[in-house]
Amino acid sequence: MALYEGKDPRNIELEDATVIYGAGKILKKGSTANHADLCSNGAVAVGITVASSSREGAGHVLDTTGATVSYVALGGVVMVQTDASSTYNFGDTVYAGADGLASSSSASSKKVLGLYVGDSAHAATALTAPLSGDTTSTTEGAMIAVDTHGAAIA
Protein backbone atom coordinates (compact mmCIF):
# COMPACT_ATOMS: atom_id res chain seq x y z
CA MET A 1 0.00 0.00 0.00
CA ALA A 2 1.21 3.51 -0.75
CA LEU A 3 2.12 5.67 2.22
CA TYR A 4 -0.43 8.29 1.21
CA GLU A 5 -2.81 7.57 -1.63
CA GLY A 6 -3.19 10.41 -4.14
CA LYS A 7 -2.21 13.15 -1.70
CA ASP A 8 0.23 15.96 -2.36
CA PRO A 9 2.66 16.48 0.53
CA ARG A 10 2.77 19.89 2.18
CA ASN A 11 5.56 21.44 4.26
CA ILE A 12 5.39 23.01 7.72
CA GLU A 13 7.94 24.43 10.13
CA LEU A 14 8.35 22.51 13.39
CA GLU A 15 8.54 23.86 16.92
CA ASP A 16 12.15 24.43 17.99
CA ALA A 17 13.80 21.28 19.39
CA THR A 18 11.30 19.00 17.60
CA VAL A 19 12.80 16.57 15.11
CA ILE A 20 11.08 13.84 13.11
CA TYR A 21 13.01 10.68 12.27
CA GLY A 22 10.69 9.30 9.62
CA ALA A 23 7.31 8.79 8.00
CA GLY A 24 4.05 7.97 9.76
CA LYS A 25 4.29 10.30 12.76
CA ILE A 26 1.14 12.19 13.78
CA LEU A 27 1.43 15.99 13.85
CA LYS A 28 -0.58 18.48 15.90
CA LYS A 29 -0.82 22.26 15.78
CA GLY A 30 2.22 23.78 17.48
CA SER A 31 2.15 26.40 20.23
CA THR A 32 3.79 28.91 17.86
CA ALA A 33 1.65 30.21 14.98
CA ASN A 34 2.10 28.26 11.74
CA HIS A 35 4.23 25.55 13.37
CA ALA A 36 3.61 21.84 14.00
CA ASP A 37 4.73 19.47 16.75
CA LEU A 38 4.53 15.74 17.45
CA CYS A 39 1.06 14.81 18.65
CA SER A 40 0.43 14.31 22.35
CA ASN A 41 -2.44 12.72 24.30
CA GLY A 42 -5.60 14.82 24.02
CA ALA A 43 -4.38 16.81 21.01
CA VAL A 44 -6.19 17.04 17.67
CA ALA A 45 -4.22 15.42 14.84
CA VAL A 46 -3.63 17.62 11.79
CA GLY A 47 -1.42 15.54 9.51
CA ILE A 48 0.92 12.56 9.06
CA THR A 49 4.61 12.93 8.21
CA VAL A 50 5.89 11.48 4.95
CA ALA A 51 9.62 11.78 5.70
CA SER A 52 12.11 12.88 8.33
CA SER A 53 12.48 16.57 9.15
CA SER A 54 15.08 18.78 7.48
CA ARG A 55 18.79 18.13 7.84
CA GLU A 56 21.91 20.24 7.42
CA GLY A 57 25.63 19.98 6.91
CA ALA A 58 27.88 17.21 5.72
CA GLY A 59 26.78 14.94 8.57
CA HIS A 60 23.10 15.37 7.64
CA VAL A 61 22.24 16.23 11.24
CA LEU A 62 18.55 16.89 11.89
CA ASP A 63 17.83 20.62 12.28
CA THR A 64 16.63 21.60 15.75
CA THR A 65 15.79 25.23 14.96
CA GLY A 66 13.68 26.23 11.99
CA ALA A 67 13.29 22.62 10.88
CA THR A 68 10.62 21.73 8.35
CA VAL A 69 8.83 18.47 7.64
CA SER A 70 6.69 17.17 4.78
CA TYR A 71 3.27 15.84 5.72
CA VAL A 72 -0.12 14.97 4.29
CA ALA A 73 -3.33 16.37 5.71
CA LEU A 74 -5.87 13.96 7.16
CA GLY A 75 -8.66 12.53 5.04
CA GLY A 76 -8.51 9.20 3.28
CA VAL A 77 -6.30 6.22 4.04
CA VAL A 78 -2.74 6.92 5.23
CA MET A 79 -0.04 4.79 6.80
CA VAL A 80 0.55 5.78 10.43
CA GLN A 81 3.08 4.51 12.94
CA THR A 82 1.42 2.93 15.97
CA ASP A 83 2.78 2.40 19.46
CA ALA A 84 4.36 -0.96 20.21
CA SER A 85 1.61 -2.29 22.49
CA SER A 86 -1.50 -1.69 20.36
CA THR A 87 -3.38 -4.41 18.52
CA TYR A 88 -6.06 -3.85 15.89
CA ASN A 89 -8.71 -5.74 13.98
CA PHE A 90 -10.41 -4.45 10.84
CA GLY A 91 -12.71 -1.54 11.73
CA ASP A 92 -11.22 -0.82 15.17
CA THR A 93 -10.97 2.81 16.25
CA VAL A 94 -7.45 4.28 16.13
CA TYR A 95 -6.52 7.18 18.44
CA ALA A 96 -3.87 9.91 18.18
CA GLY A 97 -1.49 9.31 21.08
CA ALA A 98 1.69 10.54 22.68
CA ASP A 99 5.01 10.93 20.84
CA GLY A 100 3.20 11.22 17.51
CA LEU A 101 2.14 7.56 17.59
CA ALA A 102 -1.26 5.96 17.00
CA SER A 103 -2.88 3.95 19.79
CA SER A 104 -5.70 1.45 20.26
CA SER A 105 -6.48 3.00 23.67
CA SER A 106 -8.68 6.04 24.30
CA ALA A 107 -7.14 6.57 27.78
CA SER A 108 -5.66 9.98 28.64
CA SER A 109 -8.31 11.80 26.56
CA LYS A 110 -6.87 10.66 23.23
CA LYS A 111 -8.73 11.93 20.17
CA VAL A 112 -10.03 9.72 17.36
CA LEU A 113 -7.66 9.49 14.39
CA GLY A 114 -9.77 7.10 12.31
CA LEU A 115 -10.46 3.42 11.68
CA TYR A 116 -7.98 0.57 11.18
CA VAL A 117 -8.33 -0.72 7.62
CA GLY A 118 -5.41 -3.14 7.43
CA ASP A 119 -5.68 -6.33 5.43
CA SER A 120 -5.58 -8.50 8.56
CA ALA A 121 -5.31 -8.28 12.33
CA HIS A 122 -2.33 -6.27 13.61
CA ALA A 123 -0.43 -7.78 16.53
CA ALA A 124 1.61 -5.64 18.91
CA THR A 125 5.02 -5.10 17.35
CA ALA A 126 7.90 -3.20 18.93
CA LEU A 127 10.57 -1.80 16.65
CA THR A 128 14.16 -2.00 17.83
CA ALA A 129 17.11 0.27 17.19
CA PRO A 130 18.04 1.52 14.70
CA LEU A 131 14.49 1.40 13.28
CA SER A 132 12.93 3.45 16.06
CA GLY A 133 14.20 6.91 16.76
CA ASP A 134 11.66 9.56 17.78
CA THR A 135 11.47 8.08 21.26
CA THR A 136 14.29 6.66 23.34
CA SER A 137 12.44 3.52 24.38
CA THR A 138 10.87 0.61 22.54
CA THR A 139 7.45 2.31 22.41
CA GLU A 140 7.38 2.62 18.62
CA GLY A 141 5.53 0.03 16.57
CA ALA A 142 4.82 -0.79 12.95
CA MET A 143 3.04 1.25 10.27
CA ILE A 144 -0.71 0.61 10.01
CA ALA A 145 -3.37 1.62 7.49
CA VAL A 146 -5.83 4.14 8.95
CA ASP A 147 -8.90 5.66 7.25
CA THR A 148 -8.75 9.20 8.66
CA HIS A 149 -12.08 10.47 7.29
CA GLY A 150 -13.56 10.35 10.80
CA ALA A 151 -10.72 12.10 12.64
CA ALA A 152 -11.70 14.37 15.55
CA ILE A 153 -11.43 18.08 14.82
CA ALA A 154 -12.01 19.38 18.33
GROMACS .gro file of C-alpha atoms in nm, residues 3-126:
model
  124
    3LEU     CA    1   0.212   0.567   0.222
    4TYR     CA    2  -0.043   0.829   0.121
    5GLU     CA    3  -0.281   0.757  -0.163
    6GLY     CA    4  -0.319   1.041  -0.414
    7LYS     CA    5  -0.221   1.315  -0.170
    8ASP     CA    6   0.023   1.596  -0.236
    9PRO     CA    7   0.266   1.648   0.053
   10ARG     CA    8   0.277   1.989   0.218
   11ASN     CA    9   0.556   2.144   0.426
   12ILE     CA   10   0.539   2.301   0.772
   13GLU     CA   11   0.794   2.443   1.013
   14LEU     CA   12   0.835   2.251   1.339
   15GLU     CA   13   0.854   2.386   1.692
   16ASP     CA   14   1.215   2.443   1.799
   17ALA     CA   15   1.380   2.128   1.939
   18THR     CA   16   1.130   1.900   1.760
   19VAL     CA   17   1.280   1.657   1.511
   20ILE     CA   18   1.108   1.384   1.311
   21TYR     CA   19   1.301   1.068   1.227
   22GLY     CA   20   1.069   0.930   0.962
   23ALA     CA   21   0.731   0.879   0.800
   24GLY     CA   22   0.405   0.797   0.976
   25LYS     CA   23   0.429   1.030   1.276
   26ILE     CA   24   0.114   1.219   1.378
   27LEU     CA   25   0.143   1.599   1.385
   28LYS     CA   26  -0.058   1.848   1.590
   29LYS     CA   27  -0.082   2.226   1.578
   30GLY     CA   28   0.222   2.378   1.748
   31SER     CA   29   0.215   2.640   2.023
   32THR     CA   30   0.379   2.891   1.786
   33ALA     CA   31   0.165   3.021   1.498
   34ASN     CA   32   0.210   2.826   1.174
   35HIS     CA   33   0.423   2.555   1.337
   36ALA     CA   34   0.361   2.184   1.400
   37ASP     CA   35   0.473   1.947   1.675
   38LEU     CA   36   0.453   1.574   1.745
   39CYS     CA   37   0.106   1.481   1.865
   40SER     CA   38   0.043   1.431   2.235
   41ASN     CA   39  -0.244   1.272   2.430
   42GLY     CA   40  -0.560   1.482   2.402
   43ALA     CA   41  -0.438   1.681   2.101
   44VAL     CA   42  -0.619   1.704   1.767
   45ALA     CA   43  -0.422   1.542   1.484
   46VAL     CA   44  -0.363   1.762   1.179
   47GLY     CA   45  -0.142   1.554   0.951
   48ILE     CA   46   0.092   1.256   0.906
   49THR     CA   47   0.461   1.293   0.821
   50VAL     CA   48   0.589   1.148   0.495
   51ALA     CA   49   0.962   1.178   0.570
   52SER     CA   50   1.211   1.288   0.833
   53SER     CA   51   1.248   1.657   0.915
   54SER     CA   52   1.508   1.878   0.748
   55ARG     CA   53   1.879   1.813   0.784
   56GLU     CA   54   2.191   2.024   0.742
   57GLY     CA   55   2.563   1.998   0.691
   58ALA     CA   56   2.788   1.721   0.572
   59GLY     CA   57   2.678   1.494   0.857
   60HIS     CA   58   2.310   1.537   0.764
   61VAL     CA   59   2.224   1.623   1.124
   62LEU     CA   60   1.855   1.689   1.189
   63ASP     CA   61   1.783   2.062   1.228
   64THR     CA   62   1.663   2.160   1.575
   65THR     CA   63   1.579   2.523   1.496
   66GLY     CA   64   1.368   2.623   1.199
   67ALA     CA   65   1.329   2.262   1.088
   68THR     CA   66   1.062   2.173   0.835
   69VAL     CA   67   0.883   1.847   0.764
   70SER     CA   68   0.669   1.717   0.478
   71TYR     CA   69   0.327   1.584   0.572
   72VAL     CA   70  -0.012   1.497   0.429
   73ALA     CA   71  -0.333   1.637   0.571
   74LEU     CA   72  -0.587   1.396   0.716
   75GLY     CA   73  -0.866   1.253   0.504
   76GLY     CA   74  -0.851   0.920   0.328
   77VAL     CA   75  -0.630   0.622   0.404
   78VAL     CA   76  -0.274   0.692   0.523
   79MET     CA   77  -0.004   0.479   0.680
   80VAL     CA   78   0.055   0.578   1.043
   81GLN     CA   79   0.308   0.451   1.294
   82THR     CA   80   0.142   0.293   1.597
   83ASP     CA   81   0.278   0.240   1.946
   84ALA     CA   82   0.436  -0.096   2.021
   85SER     CA   83   0.161  -0.229   2.249
   86SER     CA   84  -0.150  -0.169   2.036
   87THR     CA   85  -0.338  -0.441   1.852
   88TYR     CA   86  -0.606  -0.385   1.589
   89ASN     CA   87  -0.871  -0.574   1.398
   90PHE     CA   88  -1.041  -0.445   1.084
   91GLY     CA   89  -1.271  -0.154   1.173
   92ASP     CA   90  -1.122  -0.082   1.517
   93THR     CA   91  -1.097   0.281   1.625
   94VAL     CA   92  -0.745   0.428   1.613
   95TYR     CA   93  -0.652   0.718   1.844
   96ALA     CA   94  -0.387   0.991   1.818
   97GLY     CA   95  -0.149   0.931   2.108
   98ALA     CA   96   0.169   1.054   2.268
   99ASP     CA   97   0.501   1.093   2.084
  100GLY     CA   98   0.320   1.122   1.751
  101LEU     CA   99   0.214   0.756   1.759
  102ALA     CA  100  -0.126   0.596   1.700
  103SER     CA  101  -0.288   0.395   1.979
  104SER     CA  102  -0.570   0.145   2.026
  105SER     CA  103  -0.648   0.300   2.367
  106SER     CA  104  -0.868   0.604   2.430
  107ALA     CA  105  -0.714   0.657   2.778
  108SER     CA  106  -0.566   0.998   2.864
  109SER     CA  107  -0.831   1.180   2.656
  110LYS     CA  108  -0.687   1.066   2.323
  111LYS     CA  109  -0.873   1.193   2.017
  112VAL     CA  110  -1.003   0.972   1.736
  113LEU     CA  111  -0.766   0.949   1.439
  114GLY     CA  112  -0.977   0.710   1.231
  115LEU     CA  113  -1.046   0.342   1.168
  116TYR     CA  114  -0.798   0.057   1.118
  117VAL     CA  115  -0.833  -0.072   0.762
  118GLY     CA  116  -0.541  -0.314   0.743
  119ASP     CA  117  -0.568  -0.633   0.543
  120SER     CA  118  -0.558  -0.850   0.856
  121ALA     CA  119  -0.531  -0.828   1.233
  122HIS     CA  120  -0.233  -0.627   1.361
  123ALA     CA  121  -0.043  -0.778   1.653
  124ALA     CA  122   0.161  -0.564   1.891
  125THR     CA  123   0.502  -0.510   1.735
  126ALA     CA  124   0.790  -0.320   1.893
   0.00000   0.00000   0.00000
